[in-house]
Short mmCIF file of C-alpha atoms in Angstrom, two decimals:
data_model
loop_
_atom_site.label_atom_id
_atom_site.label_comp_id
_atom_site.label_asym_id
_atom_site.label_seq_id
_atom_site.Cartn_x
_atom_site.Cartn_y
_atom_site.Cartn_z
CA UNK E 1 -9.94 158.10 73.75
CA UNK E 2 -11.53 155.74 71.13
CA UNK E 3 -9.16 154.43 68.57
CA UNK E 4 -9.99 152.32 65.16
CA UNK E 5 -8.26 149.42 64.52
CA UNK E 6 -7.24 149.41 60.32
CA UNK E 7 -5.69 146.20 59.17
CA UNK E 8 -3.71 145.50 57.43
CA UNK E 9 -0.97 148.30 58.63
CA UNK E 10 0.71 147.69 55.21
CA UNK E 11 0.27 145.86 51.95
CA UNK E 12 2.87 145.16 49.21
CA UNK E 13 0.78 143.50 46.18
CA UNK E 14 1.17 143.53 42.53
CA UNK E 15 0.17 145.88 39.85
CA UNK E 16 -3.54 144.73 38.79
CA UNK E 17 -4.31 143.19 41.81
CA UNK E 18 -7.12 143.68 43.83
CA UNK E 19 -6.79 145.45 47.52
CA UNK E 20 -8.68 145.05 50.79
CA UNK E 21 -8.76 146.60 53.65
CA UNK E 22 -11.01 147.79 56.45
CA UNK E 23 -11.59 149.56 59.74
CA UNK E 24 -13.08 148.50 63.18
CA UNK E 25 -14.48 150.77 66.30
CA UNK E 26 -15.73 149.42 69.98
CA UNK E 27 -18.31 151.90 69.63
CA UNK E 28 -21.10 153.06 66.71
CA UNK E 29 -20.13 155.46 64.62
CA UNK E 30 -22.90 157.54 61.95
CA UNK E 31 -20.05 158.47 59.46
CA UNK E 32 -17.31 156.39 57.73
CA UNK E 33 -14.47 158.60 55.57
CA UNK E 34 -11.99 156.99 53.65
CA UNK E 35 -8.69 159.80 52.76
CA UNK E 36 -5.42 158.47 50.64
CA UNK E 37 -2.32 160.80 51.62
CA UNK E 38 0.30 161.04 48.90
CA UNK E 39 4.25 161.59 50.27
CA UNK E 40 4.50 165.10 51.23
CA UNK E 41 0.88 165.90 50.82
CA UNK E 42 -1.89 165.92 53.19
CA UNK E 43 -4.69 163.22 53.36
CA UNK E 44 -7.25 163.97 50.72
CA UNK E 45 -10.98 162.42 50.88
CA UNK E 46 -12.19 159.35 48.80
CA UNK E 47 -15.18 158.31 49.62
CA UNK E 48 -17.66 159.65 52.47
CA UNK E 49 -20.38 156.92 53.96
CA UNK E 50 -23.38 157.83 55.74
CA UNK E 51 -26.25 155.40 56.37
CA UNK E 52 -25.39 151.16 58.03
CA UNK E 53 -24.71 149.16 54.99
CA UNK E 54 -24.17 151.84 52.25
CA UNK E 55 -22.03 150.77 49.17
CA UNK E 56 -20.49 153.49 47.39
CA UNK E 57 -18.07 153.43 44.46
CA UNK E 58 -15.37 156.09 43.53
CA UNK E 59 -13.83 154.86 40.60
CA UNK E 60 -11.76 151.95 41.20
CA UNK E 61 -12.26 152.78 44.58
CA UNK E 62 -15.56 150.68 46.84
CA UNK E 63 -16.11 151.30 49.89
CA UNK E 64 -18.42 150.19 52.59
CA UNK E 65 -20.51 151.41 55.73
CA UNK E 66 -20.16 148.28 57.90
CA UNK E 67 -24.36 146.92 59.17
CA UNK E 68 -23.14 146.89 62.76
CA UNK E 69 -21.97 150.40 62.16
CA UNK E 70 -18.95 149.95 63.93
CA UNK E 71 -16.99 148.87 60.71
CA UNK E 72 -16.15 150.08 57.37
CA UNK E 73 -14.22 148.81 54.19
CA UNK E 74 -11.93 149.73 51.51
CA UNK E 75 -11.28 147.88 48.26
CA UNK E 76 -9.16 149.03 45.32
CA UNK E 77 -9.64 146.96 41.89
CA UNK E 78 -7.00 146.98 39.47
CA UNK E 79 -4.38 148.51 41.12
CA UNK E 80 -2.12 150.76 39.72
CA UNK E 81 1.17 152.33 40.43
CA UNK E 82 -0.34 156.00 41.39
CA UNK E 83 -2.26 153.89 43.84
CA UNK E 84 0.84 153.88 46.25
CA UNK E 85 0.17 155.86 49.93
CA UNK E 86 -0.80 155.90 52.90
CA UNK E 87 -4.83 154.96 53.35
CA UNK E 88 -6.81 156.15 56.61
CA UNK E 89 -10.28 155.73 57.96
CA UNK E 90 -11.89 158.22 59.89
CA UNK E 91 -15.05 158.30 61.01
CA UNK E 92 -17.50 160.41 63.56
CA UNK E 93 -18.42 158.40 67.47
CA UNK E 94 -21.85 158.42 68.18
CA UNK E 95 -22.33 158.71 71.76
CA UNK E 96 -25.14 158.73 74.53
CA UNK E 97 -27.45 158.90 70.74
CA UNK E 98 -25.11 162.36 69.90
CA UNK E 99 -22.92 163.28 67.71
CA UNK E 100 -19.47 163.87 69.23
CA UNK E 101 -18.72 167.47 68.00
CA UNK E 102 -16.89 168.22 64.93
CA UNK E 103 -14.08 165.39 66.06
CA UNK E 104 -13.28 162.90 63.74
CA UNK E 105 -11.54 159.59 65.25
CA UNK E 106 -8.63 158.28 62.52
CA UNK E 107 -7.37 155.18 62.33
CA UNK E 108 -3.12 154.49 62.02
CA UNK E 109 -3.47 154.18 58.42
CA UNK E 110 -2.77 151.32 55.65
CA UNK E 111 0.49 151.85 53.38
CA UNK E 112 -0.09 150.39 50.32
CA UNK E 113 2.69 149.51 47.92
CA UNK E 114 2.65 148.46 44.58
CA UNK E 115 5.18 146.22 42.31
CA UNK E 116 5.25 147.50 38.86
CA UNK Q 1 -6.00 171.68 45.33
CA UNK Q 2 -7.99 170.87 49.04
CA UNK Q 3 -8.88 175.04 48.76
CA UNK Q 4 -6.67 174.73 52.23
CA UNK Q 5 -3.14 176.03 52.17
CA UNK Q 6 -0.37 176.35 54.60
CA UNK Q 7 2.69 178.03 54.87
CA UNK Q 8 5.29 176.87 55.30
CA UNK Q 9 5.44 174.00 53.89
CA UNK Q 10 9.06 172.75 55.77
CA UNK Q 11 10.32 174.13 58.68
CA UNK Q 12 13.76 173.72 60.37
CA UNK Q 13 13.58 175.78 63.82
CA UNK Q 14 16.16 175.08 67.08
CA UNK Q 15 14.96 175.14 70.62
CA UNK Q 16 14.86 178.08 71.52
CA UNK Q 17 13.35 179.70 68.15
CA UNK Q 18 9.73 181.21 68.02
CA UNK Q 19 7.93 180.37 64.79
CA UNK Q 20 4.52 180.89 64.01
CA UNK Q 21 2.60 178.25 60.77
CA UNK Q 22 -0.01 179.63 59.34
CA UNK Q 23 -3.26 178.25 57.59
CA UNK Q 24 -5.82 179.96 55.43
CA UNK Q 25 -9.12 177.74 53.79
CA UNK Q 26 -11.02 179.33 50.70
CA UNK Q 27 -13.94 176.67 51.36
CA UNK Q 28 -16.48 178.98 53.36
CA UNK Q 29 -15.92 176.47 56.27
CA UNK Q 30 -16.30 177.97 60.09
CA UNK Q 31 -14.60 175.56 61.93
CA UNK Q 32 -10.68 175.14 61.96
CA UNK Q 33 -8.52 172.49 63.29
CA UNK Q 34 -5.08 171.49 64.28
CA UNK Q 35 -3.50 167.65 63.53
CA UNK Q 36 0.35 166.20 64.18
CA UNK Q 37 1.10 163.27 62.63
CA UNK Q 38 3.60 161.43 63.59
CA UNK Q 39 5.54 158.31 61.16
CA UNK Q 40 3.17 154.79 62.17
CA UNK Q 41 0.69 156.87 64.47
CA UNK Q 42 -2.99 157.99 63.83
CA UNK Q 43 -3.47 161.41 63.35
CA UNK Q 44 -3.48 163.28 66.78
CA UNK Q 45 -6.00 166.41 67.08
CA UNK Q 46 -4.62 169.42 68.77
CA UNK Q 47 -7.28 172.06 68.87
CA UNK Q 48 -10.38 172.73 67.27
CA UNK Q 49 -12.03 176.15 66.66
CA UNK Q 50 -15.28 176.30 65.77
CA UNK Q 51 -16.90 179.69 64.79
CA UNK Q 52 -13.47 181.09 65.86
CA UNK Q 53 -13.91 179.63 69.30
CA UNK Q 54 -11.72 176.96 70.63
CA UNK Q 55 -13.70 174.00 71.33
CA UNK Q 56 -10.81 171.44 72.04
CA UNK Q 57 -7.56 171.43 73.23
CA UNK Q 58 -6.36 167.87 73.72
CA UNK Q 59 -3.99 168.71 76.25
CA UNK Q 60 -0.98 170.36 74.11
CA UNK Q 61 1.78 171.78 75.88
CA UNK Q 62 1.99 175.75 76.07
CA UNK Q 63 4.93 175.63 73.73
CA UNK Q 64 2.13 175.28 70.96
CA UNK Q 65 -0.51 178.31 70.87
CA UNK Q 66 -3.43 178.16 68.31
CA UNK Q 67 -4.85 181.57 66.95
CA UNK Q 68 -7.89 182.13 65.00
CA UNK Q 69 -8.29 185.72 64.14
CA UNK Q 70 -11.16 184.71 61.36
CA UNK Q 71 -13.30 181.46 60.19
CA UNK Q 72 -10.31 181.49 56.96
CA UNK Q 73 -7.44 181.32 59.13
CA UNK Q 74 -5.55 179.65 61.64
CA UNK Q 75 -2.17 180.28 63.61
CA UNK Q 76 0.03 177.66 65.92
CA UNK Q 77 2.66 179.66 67.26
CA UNK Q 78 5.61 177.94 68.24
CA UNK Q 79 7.95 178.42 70.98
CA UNK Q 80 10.94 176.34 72.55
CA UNK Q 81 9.94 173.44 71.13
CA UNK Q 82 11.75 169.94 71.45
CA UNK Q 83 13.39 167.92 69.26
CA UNK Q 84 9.79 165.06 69.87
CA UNK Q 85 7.61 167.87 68.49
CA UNK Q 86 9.32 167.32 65.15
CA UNK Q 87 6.43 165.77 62.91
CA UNK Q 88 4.11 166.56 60.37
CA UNK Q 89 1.14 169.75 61.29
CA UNK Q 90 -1.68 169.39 59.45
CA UNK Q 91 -4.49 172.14 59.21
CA UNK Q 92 -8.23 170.81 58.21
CA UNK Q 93 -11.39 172.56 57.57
CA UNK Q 94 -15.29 171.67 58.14
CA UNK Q 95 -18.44 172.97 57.87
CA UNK Q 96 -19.12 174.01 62.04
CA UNK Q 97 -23.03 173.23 61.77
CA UNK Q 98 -24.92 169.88 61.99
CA UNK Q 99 -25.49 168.62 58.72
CA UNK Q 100 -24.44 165.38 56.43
CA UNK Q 101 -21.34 167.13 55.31
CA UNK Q 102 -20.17 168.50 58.12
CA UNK Q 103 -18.21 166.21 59.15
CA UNK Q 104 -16.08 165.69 56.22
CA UNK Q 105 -12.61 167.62 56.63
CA UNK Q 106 -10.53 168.65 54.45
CA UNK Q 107 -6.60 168.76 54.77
CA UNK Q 108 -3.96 171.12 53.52
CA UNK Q 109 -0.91 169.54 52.28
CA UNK Q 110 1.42 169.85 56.04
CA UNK Q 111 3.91 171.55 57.51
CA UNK Q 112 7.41 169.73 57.98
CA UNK Q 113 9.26 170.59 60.98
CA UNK Q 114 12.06 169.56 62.04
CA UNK Q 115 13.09 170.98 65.56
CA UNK Q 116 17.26 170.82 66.31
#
């Protein structure tokens, strides 16, 4: 079934810095969701996207509904400590014009680690 | 706090065991769903249930059985399981109807098992 490729699979950068990363699909997709899971937690949501090129801010946290809509980025300013996890995408296929159910595709997640 | 919880929340079981995880939402959502993660691998969906109907079954052996007695909760029973089904179970909720939300889900914080 359809897969999205997140890059980088991990990150080790240093406190303050700022963080990139982003997700690609072969196919269109009408929703982007961004979830950070914590060790021993599950993933929690971030930031939802809805419409080709939205820009929407969370904080520290900006993330992006790719024009193509078959991409969709992550960036963390400042980082901090606490900012440590796992990072996936997620996002809903659009085929044949439909909506593909309730299923959500995920990508294989981004660990981010940061040096105090 | 997601407003999903599961029980338990680590679970050591042997082959030949029968073990049941259980997952109740307080969101109002009316569909249900079933993940495993797995270390390095994207989420993989199990089942869905959506207005306690099983939509999806993504061809899980029939040592794993999925119950949904009620939109709030959600059963995989477990029985002679293999030390590869040791991993991570995550339960998620959504909103079942089309709408801008619905496709946001929302994760309780995992089952560890470990099968011996």
């Amino acid at each position: 079934g359809q897969q999205l490729n997140q890059s980088p699979q991990s990150m080790f950068i240093q406190e303050g810095e700022d963080v990139s990363m982003n997700c690609t699909s072969s196919s269109i997709f009408n929703t982007w969701l961004w979830y950070k899971q914590d060790p021993g937690e599950g993933p929690v949501l971030l930031i939802a996207l809805y419409k080709a090129g939205e820009l929407t801010s969370n904080g520290r946290l900006t993330a992006q509904f790719g024009i193509t809509r078959k991409d969709s980025f992550l960036n963390i300013s400042a980082s901090i400590p606490s900012d440590v996890g796992i990072y996936f995408c997620a996002g809903k296929e659009v085929l044949l014009g439909l909506e593909y159910g309730n299923k959500l595709v995920f990508g294989a997640g981004t660990i981010l680690r940061v040096k105090s | 706090e997601t407003g999903v919880t599961q029980t338990p929340r680590h679970l050591v079981m042997g082959m030949t065991n029968k073990k049941s995880l259980k997952c109740e939402q307080h969101l109002g959502h009316n569909a249900m769903y079933w993940y495993k993660q797995s270390a390095k691998k994207p989420l993989e969906l199990m089942f869905v249930y959506s207005l306690e109907e099983r939509v999806e079954n993504n061809s899980v052996p029939s040592r794993f059985s999925p119950e949904c007695p009620n939109s709030s909760h959600l059963f995989l029973h477990l029985h002679t399981l293999q030390p590869e089904d040791s991993a991570l179970y995550l339960c998620a909720s959504s909103q079942a109807l089309p709408g801008q939300g619905s496709n946001i889900q929302y994760f309780g914080a995992g089952t560890r098992l470990s099968v011996l």
